Amino acid sequence: MSLVMAGWAGYTSFIAFIGMWLVMMVAMMLPSTTPALLLHRTVYRNRTPDSYGGTFLFALGYFLVWTASGTLFYSAYVLIGGLRGHIPGSELTILRAAGVALILSGLYQCSWLKRACLKHCQSPLHFIMEHWHDGRTGAMRMGAVHGLYCFGCCWGLMVILFVMGIMHLGWMAAVGALILIEKVLPSSRWIPKTIGAVFVIVGALVTAFPEMLSRLSSQVVL
């Protein structure tokens, strides 16, 4: 399922898409968010030793945010399918739009907002201290806030999945590795900027030569 494939609207397709999106988010984001989960469990047990399930609710809130974010990508997926079905000759325009999306995501990689969100993801201790709330409800709220910061940090990287193929194992592994590297190497500020530069270059090439993306996607999408 990629940008070069047509989308269709419907309850069944929405449920299927969101289900695949959730599986993908768990597989990709769990490794990088594990330190925050472990730290939350330690603090939660010390502060409320008689209350259980707080860290599970933290994780639930976190992945609910990522699940909700899937609706944005689904909407774009359906919109693209609708354009293909109703506007003849729109293929090149759609592919060029994919190039522009890659350029924008690359520029975002170098923005202050990206750095601010990444700071919270890189330092679980900083996040826990700044956003701590007691109780199960507080744990779920913390997970949702952490998910929002994580989405703010990673949405640009997710664009490559949308363009090249959602649930394609190779691209999932590659993007998951980039997310993990960004979060575990907080001193290496050049990493997000380098990724952004690559995205801008690739996006510019796709915008200029849209057939390049179509051929590449047809080779790698499962």
Short mmCIF file of C-alpha atoms in Angstrom, two decimals:
data_model
loop_
_atom_site.label_atom_id
_atom_site.label_comp_id
_atom_site.label_asym_id
_atom_site.label_seq_id
_atom_site.Cartn_x
_atom_site.Cartn_y
_atom_site.Cartn_z
CA MET A 1 0.00 0.00 0.00
CA SER A 2 1.87 3.11 -1.20
CA LEU A 3 1.41 6.46 -2.83
CA VAL A 4 1.55 4.91 -6.26
CA MET A 5 -1.45 2.71 -5.43
CA ALA A 6 -5.05 3.89 -5.49
CA GLY A 7 -7.05 4.16 -2.28
CA TRP A 8 -10.74 3.66 -1.70
CA ALA A 9 -13.04 4.91 1.01
CA GLY A 10 -15.12 2.60 3.14
CA TYR A 11 -15.56 1.25 6.65
CA THR A 12 -13.82 -2.03 5.85
CA SER A 13 -10.83 -0.38 4.21
CA PHE A 14 -10.53 2.10 7.11
CA ILE A 15 -10.50 -0.68 9.72
CA ALA A 16 -7.96 -2.67 7.68
CA PHE A 17 -5.73 0.37 7.25
CA ILE A 18 -5.86 1.37 10.93
CA GLY A 19 -5.21 -2.22 11.98
CA MET A 20 -2.11 -2.39 9.78
CA TRP A 21 -1.03 1.04 10.98
CA LEU A 22 -1.27 0.00 14.65
CA VAL A 23 0.74 -3.17 14.04
CA MET A 24 3.36 -1.11 12.24
CA MET A 25 3.53 1.47 15.03
CA VAL A 26 3.98 -1.15 17.73
CA ALA A 27 6.74 -2.84 15.74
CA MET A 28 8.53 0.40 14.92
CA MET A 29 8.04 2.56 18.02
CA LEU A 30 8.23 0.07 20.88
CA PRO A 31 12.04 -0.29 20.79
CA SER A 32 12.61 3.46 20.99
CA THR A 33 9.96 4.11 23.66
CA THR A 34 10.97 1.21 25.92
CA PRO A 35 13.28 3.41 28.10
CA ALA A 36 10.37 5.75 28.86
CA LEU A 37 8.11 2.79 29.71
CA LEU A 38 10.70 1.25 32.03
CA LEU A 39 11.37 4.55 33.80
CA HIS A 40 7.65 5.19 34.20
CA ARG A 41 7.20 1.73 35.71
CA THR A 42 9.98 2.35 38.25
CA VAL A 43 8.66 5.75 39.34
CA TYR A 44 5.04 4.57 39.34
CA ARG A 45 5.83 1.60 41.60
CA ASN A 46 7.73 3.81 44.02
CA ARG A 47 5.00 6.44 44.22
CA THR A 48 1.97 4.13 44.16
CA PRO A 49 3.05 0.64 45.28
CA ASP A 50 -0.56 -0.49 45.76
CA SER A 51 -1.71 0.54 42.29
CA TYR A 52 -1.15 -1.67 39.27
CA GLY A 53 -1.47 -1.27 35.55
CA GLY A 54 -0.20 2.30 35.32
CA THR A 55 2.55 1.61 32.83
CA PHE A 56 0.19 -0.45 30.67
CA LEU A 57 -2.12 2.57 30.53
CA PHE A 58 0.87 4.77 29.70
CA ALA A 59 1.62 2.52 26.73
CA LEU A 60 -2.08 2.43 25.80
CA GLY A 61 -2.29 6.22 25.72
CA TYR A 62 0.89 6.38 23.68
CA PHE A 63 -0.28 3.95 21.01
CA LEU A 64 -3.79 5.41 20.90
CA VAL A 65 -2.22 8.67 19.74
CA TRP A 66 -0.28 6.84 17.05
CA THR A 67 -3.42 4.94 16.03
CA ALA A 68 -5.32 8.22 15.70
CA SER A 69 -2.51 9.62 13.56
CA GLY A 70 -3.21 6.84 11.08
CA THR A 71 -6.47 8.57 10.15
CA LEU A 72 -4.44 11.43 8.65
CA PHE A 73 -2.51 9.08 6.40
CA TYR A 74 -5.68 7.15 5.53
CA SER A 75 -7.40 10.39 4.50
CA ALA A 76 -4.47 11.25 2.22
CA TYR A 77 -4.51 7.70 0.84
CA VAL A 78 -8.22 7.93 -0.04
CA LEU A 79 -7.82 11.44 -1.46
CA ILE A 80 -5.09 10.24 -3.80
CA GLY A 81 -7.24 7.32 -4.93
CA GLY A 82 -10.13 9.69 -5.58
CA LEU A 83 -7.95 11.99 -7.68
CA ARG A 84 -6.79 9.08 -9.79
CA GLY A 85 -10.37 7.92 -10.33
CA HIS A 86 -11.83 11.30 -11.25
CA ILE A 87 -9.02 13.28 -12.83
CA PRO A 88 -7.44 11.62 -15.88
CA GLY A 89 -3.72 12.19 -16.22
CA SER A 90 -3.24 13.08 -12.56
CA GLU A 91 -0.53 10.45 -12.02
CA LEU A 92 2.44 12.74 -12.64
CA THR A 93 0.91 15.45 -10.47
CA ILE A 94 0.47 12.98 -7.61
CA LEU A 95 4.04 11.74 -7.93
CA ARG A 96 5.37 15.29 -7.97
CA ALA A 97 3.28 15.98 -4.87
CA ALA A 98 5.06 13.05 -3.24
CA GLY A 99 8.35 14.73 -4.06
CA VAL A 100 7.15 17.97 -2.47
CA ALA A 101 6.03 16.01 0.62
CA LEU A 102 9.53 14.54 0.92
CA ILE A 103 11.05 18.02 0.63
CA LEU A 104 8.76 19.38 3.35
CA SER A 105 9.50 16.45 5.66
CA GLY A 106 13.21 16.98 5.06
CA LEU A 107 12.96 20.68 5.95
CA TYR A 108 10.99 19.76 9.07
CA GLN A 109 13.87 17.53 10.15
CA CYS A 110 15.95 20.71 10.56
CA SER A 111 13.27 22.79 12.30
CA TRP A 112 13.13 23.99 15.90
CA LEU A 113 9.85 22.10 16.42
CA LYS A 114 11.53 18.83 15.44
CA ARG A 115 14.34 19.56 17.92
CA ALA A 116 11.89 20.41 20.70
CA CYS A 117 9.90 17.20 20.24
CA LEU A 118 13.06 15.11 19.86
CA LYS A 119 14.41 16.50 23.14
CA HIS A 120 11.46 14.99 25.04
CA CYS A 121 11.89 11.66 23.26
CA GLN A 122 15.64 11.52 23.84
CA SER A 123 15.42 12.14 27.58
CA PRO A 124 12.81 9.96 29.32
CA LEU A 125 13.91 11.37 32.70
CA HIS A 126 13.27 14.92 31.51
CA PHE A 127 9.83 13.92 30.21
CA ILE A 128 8.87 12.06 33.40
CA MET A 129 9.93 14.95 35.64
CA GLU A 130 8.17 17.58 33.57
CA HIS A 131 4.94 15.72 32.82
CA TRP A 132 4.38 13.41 35.78
CA HIS A 133 0.77 12.77 36.88
CA ASP A 134 -0.21 10.33 39.61
CA GLY A 135 -2.72 7.52 39.25
CA ARG A 136 -3.93 5.42 36.36
CA THR A 137 -5.63 8.33 34.64
CA GLY A 138 -2.44 10.35 34.99
CA ALA A 139 -0.44 7.48 33.49
CA MET A 140 -2.67 7.32 30.44
CA ARG A 141 -2.51 11.09 30.08
CA MET A 142 1.29 10.95 30.25
CA GLY A 143 1.35 8.26 27.57
CA ALA A 144 -0.82 10.37 25.29
CA VAL A 145 1.40 13.43 25.77
CA HIS A 146 4.50 11.33 25.10
CA GLY A 147 2.80 10.02 21.97
CA LEU A 148 2.13 13.57 20.77
CA TYR A 149 5.77 14.51 21.24
CA CYS A 150 6.80 11.33 19.47
CA PHE A 151 4.47 12.04 16.56
CA GLY A 152 5.86 15.55 16.35
CA CYS A 153 9.32 14.05 16.24
CA CYS A 154 8.67 11.27 13.73
CA TRP A 155 5.87 12.23 11.34
CA GLY A 156 8.35 13.42 8.75
CA LEU A 157 10.06 10.05 8.73
CA MET A 158 6.69 8.34 8.30
CA VAL A 159 6.22 10.15 4.99
CA ILE A 160 8.74 7.81 3.38
CA LEU A 161 6.58 4.84 4.41
CA PHE A 162 3.48 6.44 2.94
CA VAL A 163 5.32 7.17 -0.30
CA MET A 164 7.19 3.88 -0.66
CA GLY A 165 4.84 1.34 0.93
CA ILE A 166 3.09 0.99 4.28
CA MET A 167 3.79 -2.39 5.89
CA HIS A 168 6.74 -3.00 3.58
CA LEU A 169 9.13 -4.74 5.96
CA GLY A 170 12.28 -3.29 4.44
CA TRP A 171 11.15 0.32 4.70
CA MET A 172 9.67 -0.31 8.15
CA ALA A 173 13.02 -1.60 9.37
CA ALA A 174 14.90 1.30 7.79
CA VAL A 175 12.63 4.01 9.22
CA GLY A 176 12.47 2.25 12.60
CA ALA A 177 16.27 2.21 12.68
CA LEU A 178 16.43 5.93 11.88
CA ILE A 179 13.95 6.71 14.67
CA LEU A 180 15.94 4.63 17.14
CA ILE A 181 19.24 6.24 16.14
CA GLU A 182 17.80 9.74 16.54
CA LYS A 183 16.54 8.95 20.03
CA VAL A 184 19.50 7.02 21.47
CA LEU A 185 22.20 9.42 20.20
CA PRO A 186 21.09 12.74 21.69
CA SER A 187 24.51 14.36 21.22
CA SER A 188 24.52 13.75 17.46
CA ARG A 189 22.40 16.66 16.24
CA TRP A 190 23.76 16.18 12.74
CA ILE A 191 21.76 12.95 12.32
CA PRO A 192 18.27 14.54 11.90
CA LYS A 193 19.79 17.23 9.67
CA THR A 194 21.53 14.64 7.51
CA ILE A 195 18.31 12.67 7.16
CA GLY A 196 16.53 15.89 6.27
CA ALA A 197 19.09 16.76 3.62
CA VAL A 198 18.69 13.32 2.03
CA PHE A 199 14.90 13.72 2.02
CA VAL A 200 15.19 17.14 0.35
CA ILE A 201 17.52 15.82 -2.34
CA VAL A 202 15.36 12.77 -3.07
CA GLY A 203 12.23 14.92 -3.03
CA ALA A 204 13.76 17.35 -5.49
CA LEU A 205 14.71 14.50 -7.82
CA VAL A 206 11.22 13.00 -7.62
CA THR A 207 9.65 16.39 -8.30
CA ALA A 208 11.83 16.83 -11.38
CA PHE A 209 11.61 13.20 -12.54
CA PRO A 210 8.33 11.77 -11.15
CA GLU A 211 8.60 8.52 -13.09
CA MET A 212 11.61 7.70 -10.90
CA LEU A 213 9.37 7.21 -7.85
CA SER A 214 6.84 5.15 -9.79
CA ARG A 215 9.50 2.70 -10.98
CA LEU A 216 11.15 2.45 -7.57
CA SER A 217 7.86 1.85 -5.76
CA SER A 218 6.75 -0.81 -8.23
CA GLN A 219 9.96 -2.71 -7.46
CA VAL A 220 9.80 -2.61 -3.66
CA VAL A 221 6.11 -2.61 -2.66
CA LEU A 222 4.87 -6.03 -1.53
#
